[in-house]
PDB file of C-alpha atoms in Angstrom:
ATOM      1  CA  GLU A   1      98.236  95.678 107.330  1.00  0.00           C
ATOM      2  CA  ASP A   2     100.479  94.041 104.962  1.00  0.00           C
ATOM      3  CA  LYS A   3     103.007  91.715 106.766  1.00  0.00           C
ATOM      4  CA  VAL A   4     105.471  89.008 106.234  1.00  0.00           C
ATOM      5  CA  VAL A   5     106.346  86.493 108.956  1.00  0.00           C
ATOM      6  CA  GLN A   6     109.231  84.144 109.053  1.00  0.00           C
ATOM      7  CA  SER A   7     109.930  81.249 111.268  1.00  0.00           C
ATOM      8  CA  PRO A   8     111.852  80.107 113.143  1.00  0.00           C
ATOM      9  CA  LEU A   9     113.838  83.239 114.058  1.00  0.00           C
ATOM     10  CA  SER A  10     116.971  81.279 114.541  1.00  0.00           C
ATOM     11  CA  LEU A  11     118.177  77.732 114.003  1.00  0.00           C
ATOM     12  CA  VAL A  12     121.342  75.881 114.862  1.00  0.00           C
ATOM     13  CA  VAL A  13     122.040  72.534 112.945  1.00  0.00           C
ATOM     14  CA  HIS A  14     125.037  70.335 112.150  1.00  0.00           C
ATOM     15  CA  GLU A  15     126.585  69.809 108.770  1.00  0.00           C
ATOM     16  CA  GLY A  16     124.571  67.391 106.686  1.00  0.00           C
ATOM     17  CA  ASP A  17     121.246  68.137 108.289  1.00  0.00           C
ATOM     18  CA  THR A  18     118.114  69.278 106.303  1.00  0.00           C
ATOM     19  CA  VAL A  19     116.457  72.508 107.271  1.00  0.00           C
ATOM     20  CA  THR A  20     113.116  73.976 106.316  1.00  0.00           C
ATOM     21  CA  LEU A  21     112.590  77.715 106.621  1.00  0.00           C
ATOM     22  CA  ASN A  22     109.005  79.145 106.653  1.00  0.00           C
ATOM     23  CA  CYS A  23     107.624  82.362 105.373  1.00  0.00           C
ATOM     24  CA  SER A  24     103.894  83.380 105.614  1.00  0.00           C
ATOM     25  CA  TYR A  25     102.363  86.520 104.234  1.00  0.00           C
ATOM     26  CA  GLU A  26      99.447  88.721 104.061  1.00  0.00           C
ATOM     27  CA  VAL A  27      99.866  91.177 101.319  1.00  0.00           C
ATOM     28  CA  THR A  28      97.294  92.989  99.226  1.00  0.00           C
ATOM     29  CA  ASN A  29      97.474  92.137  95.443  1.00  0.00           C
ATOM     30  CA  PHE A  30     100.114  89.369  95.912  1.00  0.00           C
ATOM     31  CA  ARG A  31     102.249  88.872  92.853  1.00  0.00           C
ATOM     32  CA  SER A  32     105.469  87.209  93.789  1.00  0.00           C
ATOM     33  CA  LEU A  33     107.739  86.150  96.696  1.00  0.00           C
ATOM     34  CA  LEU A  34     111.355  86.330  96.875  1.00  0.00           C
ATOM     35  CA  TRP A  35     114.029  84.710  99.054  1.00  0.00           C
ATOM     36  CA  TYR A  36     117.451  86.178  99.669  1.00  0.00           C
ATOM     37  CA  LYS A  37     120.488  85.113 101.675  1.00  0.00           C
ATOM     38  CA  GLN A  38     122.360  87.703 103.683  1.00  0.00           C
ATOM     39  CA  GLU A  39     125.815  86.530 104.998  1.00  0.00           C
ATOM     40  CA  LYS A  40     127.467  89.658 105.921  1.00  0.00           C
ATOM     41  CA  LYS A  41     125.881  92.630 104.267  1.00  0.00           C
ATOM     42  CA  ALA A  42     124.422  92.517 100.817  1.00  0.00           C
ATOM     43  CA  PRO A  43     121.408  90.236 100.538  1.00  0.00           C
ATOM     44  CA  THR A  44     122.003  88.020  97.625  1.00  0.00           C
ATOM     45  CA  PHE A  45     119.008  86.674  95.378  1.00  0.00           C
ATOM     46  CA  LEU A  46     118.052  82.988  95.670  1.00  0.00           C
ATOM     47  CA  PHE A  47     114.486  82.547  94.185  1.00  0.00           C
ATOM     48  CA  MET A  48     111.468  84.328  92.900  1.00  0.00           C
ATOM     49  CA  LEU A  49     108.250  82.365  93.344  1.00  0.00           C
ATOM     50  CA  THR A  50     105.082  83.451  91.449  1.00  0.00           C
ATOM     51  CA  SER A  51     103.089  80.256  91.012  1.00  0.00           C
ATOM     52  CA  SER A  52     101.791  77.762  93.499  1.00  0.00           C
ATOM     53  CA  GLY A  53     103.215  74.272  93.693  1.00  0.00           C
ATOM     54  CA  ILE A  54     105.990  74.780  91.289  1.00  0.00           C
ATOM     55  CA  GLU A  55     109.356  73.991  93.078  1.00  0.00           C
ATOM     56  CA  LYS A  56     112.385  76.174  92.204  1.00  0.00           C
ATOM     57  CA  LYS A  57     115.603  74.458  92.745  1.00  0.00           C
ATOM     58  CA  SER A  58     119.275  75.463  92.806  1.00  0.00           C
ATOM     59  CA  GLY A  59     121.836  72.847  93.897  1.00  0.00           C
ATOM     60  CA  ARG A  60     120.866  71.944  97.582  1.00  0.00           C
ATOM     61  CA  LEU A  61     118.322  74.805  97.990  1.00  0.00           C
ATOM     62  CA  SER A  62     114.680  74.518  96.789  1.00  0.00           C
ATOM     63  CA  SER A  63     111.725  76.492  97.496  1.00  0.00           C
ATOM     64  CA  ILE A  64     107.840  76.406  96.940  1.00  0.00           C
ATOM     65  CA  LEU A  65     104.946  78.638  97.165  1.00  0.00           C
ATOM     66  CA  ASP A  66     101.351  77.948  98.393  1.00  0.00           C
ATOM     67  CA  LYS A  67      99.118  80.722  97.377  1.00  0.00           C
ATOM     68  CA  LYS A  68      95.994  79.081  98.838  1.00  0.00           C
ATOM     69  CA  GLU A  69      97.588  78.957 102.476  1.00  0.00           C
ATOM     70  CA  LEU A  70      99.760  82.173 101.897  1.00  0.00           C
ATOM     71  CA  PHE A  71     103.206  80.730 102.591  1.00  0.00           C
ATOM     72  CA  SER A  72     106.476  79.593 101.192  1.00  0.00           C
ATOM     73  CA  ILE A  73     109.005  77.221 102.483  1.00  0.00           C
ATOM     74  CA  LEU A  74     112.976  77.216 101.608  1.00  0.00           C
ATOM     75  CA  ASN A  75     114.586  73.895 102.128  1.00  0.00           C
ATOM     76  CA  ILE A  76     118.330  73.275 102.277  1.00  0.00           C
ATOM     77  CA  THR A  77     119.640  69.855 102.246  1.00  0.00           C
ATOM     78  CA  ALA A  78     123.053  68.372 103.353  1.00  0.00           C
ATOM     79  CA  THR A  79     123.659  71.716 104.930  1.00  0.00           C
ATOM     80  CA  GLN A  80     127.290  73.032 105.075  1.00  0.00           C
ATOM     81  CA  THR A  81     129.035  75.637 107.255  1.00  0.00           C
ATOM     82  CA  GLY A  82     128.808  77.970 104.200  1.00  0.00           C
ATOM     83  CA  ASP A  83     124.966  77.994 104.516  1.00  0.00           C
ATOM     84  CA  SER A  84     125.150  79.909 107.627  1.00  0.00           C
ATOM     85  CA  ALA A  85     123.512  83.145 107.175  1.00  0.00           C
ATOM     86  CA  ILE A  86     120.382  85.141 107.629  1.00  0.00           C
ATOM     87  CA  TYR A  87     117.631  84.041 105.069  1.00  0.00           C
ATOM     88  CA  LEU A  88     115.149  86.753 104.220  1.00  0.00           C
ATOM     89  CA  CYS A  89     111.835  86.404 102.574  1.00  0.00           C
ATOM     90  CA  ALA A  90     110.424  89.551 100.596  1.00  0.00           C
ATOM     91  CA  VAL A  91     107.091  90.312  98.990  1.00  0.00           C
ATOM     92  CA  PRO A  92     106.673  93.291  96.649  1.00  0.00           C
ATOM     93  CA  LEU A  93     103.948  95.650  97.644  1.00  0.00           C
ATOM     94  CA  LEU A  94     102.650  97.682  94.690  1.00  0.00           C
ATOM     95  CA  PHE A  95     102.370 101.551  94.877  1.00  0.00           C
ATOM     96  CA  THR A  96      99.531 103.425  93.018  1.00  0.00           C
ATOM     97  CA  SER A  97     102.261 104.657  90.673  1.00  0.00           C
ATOM     98  CA  GLY A  98     102.835 101.300  89.474  1.00  0.00           C
ATOM     99  CA  THR A  99     106.274 101.034  91.252  1.00  0.00           C
ATOM    100  CA  TYR A 100     106.740  98.715  94.242  1.00  0.00           C
ATOM    101  CA  LYS A 101     108.613  98.237  97.436  1.00  0.00           C
ATOM    102  CA  TYR A 102     109.598  95.094  99.194  1.00  0.00           C
ATOM    103  CA  ILE A 103     108.292  94.058 102.486  1.00  0.00           C
ATOM    104  CA  PHE A 104     110.636  91.746 104.488  1.00  0.00           C
ATOM    105  CA  GLY A 105     110.240  89.418 107.223  1.00  0.00           C
ATOM    106  CA  THR A 106     112.623  89.643 110.125  1.00  0.00           C
ATOM    107  CA  GLY A 107     114.738  86.835 108.708  1.00  0.00           C
ATOM    108  CA  THR A 108     115.688  83.345 110.079  1.00  0.00           C
ATOM    109  CA  ARG A 109     119.365  83.232 111.421  1.00  0.00           C
ATOM    110  CA  LEU A 110     120.807  79.792 110.434  1.00  0.00           C
ATOM    111  CA  LYS A 111     124.033  78.528 111.919  1.00  0.00           C
ATOM    112  CA  VAL A 112     125.586  75.258 110.568  1.00  0.00           C
ATOM    113  CA  LEU A 113     127.987  73.687 112.981  1.00  0.00           C
ATOM    114  CA  ALA A 114     130.871  71.589 111.593  1.00  0.00           C
TER     115      ALA A 114
ATOM    116  CA  ASP B   1     129.561  93.454  85.057  1.00  0.00           C
ATOM    117  CA  ALA B   2     129.863  95.321  88.350  1.00  0.00           C
ATOM    118  CA  GLY B   3     127.081  94.852  90.800  1.00  0.00           C
ATOM    119  CA  VAL B   4     125.478  97.547  92.941  1.00  0.00           C
ATOM    120  CA  THR B   5     128.008  99.530  94.560  1.00  0.00           C
ATOM    121  CA  GLN B   6     127.691 101.730  97.839  1.00  0.00           C
ATOM    122  CA  SER B   7     130.013 104.187  99.593  1.00  0.00           C
ATOM    123  CA  PRO B   8     131.290 104.509 102.063  1.00  0.00           C
ATOM    124  CA  THR B   9     131.303 101.007 103.726  1.00  0.00           C
ATOM    125  CA  HIS B  10     131.440 102.392 107.190  1.00  0.00           C
ATOM    126  CA  LEU B  11     130.589 105.643 108.853  1.00  0.00           C
ATOM    127  CA  ILE B  12     130.626 107.000 112.389  1.00  0.00           C
ATOM    128  CA  LYS B  13     128.730 110.185 113.320  1.00  0.00           C
ATOM    129  CA  THR B  14     127.493 111.973 116.297  1.00  0.00           C
ATOM    130  CA  ARG B  15     124.056 112.971 117.113  1.00  0.00           C
ATOM    131  CA  GLY B  16     122.744 116.024 115.133  1.00  0.00           C
ATOM    132  CA  GLN B  17     125.173 115.510 112.386  1.00  0.00           C
ATOM    133  CA  HIS B  18     124.169 115.033 108.688  1.00  0.00           C
ATOM    134  CA  VAL B  19     125.171 112.101 106.434  1.00  0.00           C
ATOM    135  CA  THR B  20     125.148 111.462 102.798  1.00  0.00           C
ATOM    136  CA  LEU B  21     125.255 107.918 101.504  1.00  0.00           C
ATOM    137  CA  ARG B  22     125.815 106.929  97.848  1.00  0.00           C
ATOM    138  CA  CYS B  23     124.833 104.122  95.577  1.00  0.00           C
ATOM    139  CA  SER B  24     125.645 103.248  91.863  1.00  0.00           C
ATOM    140  CA  PRO B  25     123.088 100.855  90.343  1.00  0.00           C
ATOM    141  CA  ILE B  26     123.853  97.826  88.010  1.00  0.00           C
ATOM    142  CA  SER B  27     124.677  99.132  84.573  1.00  0.00           C
ATOM    143  CA  GLY B  28     121.426  99.469  82.627  1.00  0.00           C
ATOM    144  CA  HIS B  29     119.290  99.682  85.717  1.00  0.00           C
ATOM    145  CA  LYS B  30     117.091 102.815  86.004  1.00  0.00           C
ATOM    146  CA  SER B  31     115.531 102.291  89.508  1.00  0.00           C
ATOM    147  CA  VAL B  32     117.102 102.609  92.845  1.00  0.00           C
ATOM    148  CA  SER B  33     115.575 101.906  96.190  1.00  0.00           C
ATOM    149  CA  TRP B  34     116.920 102.525  99.705  1.00  0.00           C
ATOM    150  CA  TYR B  35     116.291 100.262 102.832  1.00  0.00           C
ATOM    151  CA  GLN B  36     117.388 100.605 106.443  1.00  0.00           C
ATOM    152  CA  GLN B  37     118.137  97.370 108.247  1.00  0.00           C
ATOM    153  CA  VAL B  38     118.464  97.653 112.032  1.00  0.00           C
ATOM    154  CA  LEU B  39     120.145  94.741 113.888  1.00  0.00           C
ATOM    155  CA  GLY B  40     117.941  91.720 114.093  1.00  0.00           C
ATOM    156  CA  GLN B  41     115.365  93.016 111.753  1.00  0.00           C
ATOM    157  CA  GLY B  42     114.703  92.696 108.044  1.00  0.00           C
ATOM    158  CA  PRO B  43     115.263  95.683 105.756  1.00  0.00           C
ATOM    159  CA  GLN B  44     112.748  98.513 105.755  1.00  0.00           C
ATOM    160  CA  PHE B  45     111.808 100.450 102.862  1.00  0.00           C
ATOM    161  CA  ILE B  46     112.803 104.255 102.710  1.00  0.00           C
ATOM    162  CA  PHE B  47     112.632 105.430  99.123  1.00  0.00           C
ATOM    163  CA  GLN B  48     112.303 104.460  95.521  1.00  0.00           C
ATOM    164  CA  TYR B  49     113.482 106.496  92.461  1.00  0.00           C
ATOM    165  CA  TYR B  50     112.957 105.978  88.844  1.00  0.00           C
ATOM    166  CA  GLU B  51     114.186 108.216  86.103  1.00  0.00           C
ATOM    167  CA  LYS B  52     115.196 110.678  88.759  1.00  0.00           C
ATOM    168  CA  GLU B  53     111.697 110.962  90.264  1.00  0.00           C
ATOM    169  CA  GLU B  54     110.478 109.693  93.665  1.00  0.00           C
ATOM    170  CA  ARG B  55     108.086 107.000  93.096  1.00  0.00           C
ATOM    171  CA  GLY B  56     107.669 105.691  96.682  1.00  0.00           C
ATOM    172  CA  ARG B  57     108.327 106.657 100.144  1.00  0.00           C
ATOM    173  CA  GLY B  58     108.302 104.592 103.385  1.00  0.00           C
ATOM    174  CA  ASN B  59     107.460 105.776 106.869  1.00  0.00           C
ATOM    175  CA  PHE B  60     110.526 107.783 107.675  1.00  0.00           C
ATOM    176  CA  PRO B  61     110.622 111.307 108.824  1.00  0.00           C
ATOM    177  CA  ASP B  62     111.413 114.234 106.770  1.00  0.00           C
ATOM    178  CA  ARG B  63     114.992 114.106 108.013  1.00  0.00           C
ATOM    179  CA  PHE B  64     115.506 111.381 105.238  1.00  0.00           C
ATOM    180  CA  SER B  65     115.674 112.646 101.800  1.00  0.00           C
ATOM    181  CA  ALA B  66     117.153 111.211  98.496  1.00  0.00           C
ATOM    182  CA  ARG B  67     117.733 111.972  95.068  1.00  0.00           C
ATOM    183  CA  GLN B  68     118.762 110.179  91.679  1.00  0.00           C
ATOM    184  CA  PHE B  69     121.097 111.760  89.073  1.00  0.00           C
ATOM    185  CA  PRO B  70     120.929 111.652  85.337  1.00  0.00           C
ATOM    186  CA  ASN B  71     123.443 108.574  85.393  1.00  0.00           C
ATOM    187  CA  TYR B  72     120.949 106.635  87.802  1.00  0.00           C
ATOM    188  CA  SER B  73     123.117 106.925  90.699  1.00  0.00           C
ATOM    189  CA  SER B  74     121.594 108.001  94.027  1.00  0.00           C
ATOM    190  CA  GLU B  75     122.276 109.752  97.224  1.00  0.00           C
ATOM    191  CA  LEU B  76     120.556 109.205 100.561  1.00  0.00           C
ATOM    192  CA  ASN B  77     120.788 112.114 102.999  1.00  0.00           C
ATOM    193  CA  VAL B  78     119.814 111.961 106.706  1.00  0.00           C
ATOM    194  CA  ASN B  79     119.774 115.136 108.719  1.00  0.00           C
ATOM    195  CA  ALA B  80     119.869 115.669 112.530  1.00  0.00           C
ATOM    196  CA  LEU B  81     121.097 112.073 113.265  1.00  0.00           C
ATOM    197  CA  LEU B  82     119.626 110.277 116.080  1.00  0.00           C
ATOM    198  CA  LEU B  83     121.027 107.328 117.847  1.00  0.00           C
ATOM    199  CA  GLY B  84     118.277 105.162 116.185  1.00  0.00           C
ATOM    200  CA  ASP B  85     119.368 105.955 112.857  1.00  0.00           C
ATOM    201  CA  SER B  86     122.345 103.553 113.540  1.00  0.00           C
ATOM    202  CA  ALA B  87     121.692 100.736 110.966  1.00  0.00           C
ATOM    203  CA  LEU B  88     122.863  99.122 107.642  1.00  0.00           C
ATOM    204  CA  TYR B  89     121.627 101.212 104.728  1.00  0.00           C
ATOM    205  CA  LEU B  90     121.058  99.097 101.680  1.00  0.00           C
ATOM    206  CA  CYS B  91     120.651 100.122  98.079  1.00  0.00           C
ATOM    207  CA  ALA B  92     118.990  98.033  95.593  1.00  0.00           C
ATOM    208  CA  SER B  93     118.709  98.493  91.817  1.00  0.00           C
ATOM    209  CA  SER B  94     116.243  97.094  89.410  1.00  0.00           C
ATOM    210  CA  LEU B  95     115.569  97.650  85.684  1.00  0.00           C
ATOM    211  CA  PHE B  96     112.460  99.793  85.794  1.00  0.00           C
ATOM    212  CA  GLY B  97     111.163  99.310  89.348  1.00  0.00           C
ATOM    213  CA  ARG B  98     107.722  98.701  87.901  1.00  0.00           C
ATOM    214  CA  ALA B  99     107.072  95.041  87.245  1.00  0.00           C
ATOM    215  CA  SER B 100     106.530  92.881  90.167  1.00  0.00           C
ATOM    216  CA  GLN B 101     108.374  90.082  88.473  1.00  0.00           C
ATOM    217  CA  GLU B 102     111.585  92.081  88.305  1.00  0.00           C
ATOM    218  CA  THR B 103     114.310  91.287  90.878  1.00  0.00           C
ATOM    219  CA  GLN B 104     115.898  93.913  93.083  1.00  0.00           C
ATOM    220  CA  TYR B 105     119.734  93.402  93.503  1.00  0.00           C
ATOM    221  CA  PHE B 106     121.361  94.775  96.563  1.00  0.00           C
ATOM    222  CA  GLY B 107     124.582  96.459  97.175  1.00  0.00           C
ATOM    223  CA  PRO B 108     126.918  95.704 100.167  1.00  0.00           C
ATOM    224  CA  GLY B 109     125.380  98.462 102.192  1.00  0.00           C
ATOM    225  CA  THR B 110     126.784 101.278 104.425  1.00  0.00           C
ATOM    226  CA  ARG B 111     126.936 100.663 108.150  1.00  0.00           C
ATOM    227  CA  LEU B 112     126.214 103.826 110.028  1.00  0.00           C
ATOM    228  CA  LEU B 113     126.748 104.244 113.695  1.00  0.00           C
ATOM    229  CA  VAL B 114     125.490 107.290 115.466  1.00  0.00           C
ATOM    230  CA  LEU B 115     127.054 108.150 118.904  1.00  0.00           C
TER     231      LEU B 115
END
């Protein structure tokens, strides 16, 4: 069965800490993995990863994919209270029609204390 | 450019009632997907539409239905509401819904509470 598993489920840190969020997957015909940040309602896109070992970076956030070990990590350095959110990992699963759906993990709830 | 929009933002219904949720995709996007997110879980796929045709369906009962209009907006309908239908309903749009290297962009969701 195709699945995406995230860990930890929740995390509480202090401002300035560095955090690492994990996402492992078992998906048929893997093509890409995406990270989203969900603060109140709408998940907002962070990264799409398709190739192993190539780090994607945006400010204090970075992410990397390991297609051999079937996982990805999302790093946040020098955390701020505004980083408090649920971080979702998603993997597209292809339909025979050629379209696809996302399979999401349960998310990691990050809380950053001032 | 406006992002994905959804209406209403919140909704309270009682068991057995029917609900219609609406979504307008990003301009130029032709594919719309619907997801259900219950508290503490990741979003679960319900439907995908492209060019007004259903292209994918998740493991949801027939009480759930959807359609896409010529302007690519979409409606999600849920009949005979159950308490367990209480959730955040998210709409996502993408250009064609075909390439796995496309990104889906999500709307703010409709929070449905069934009493």
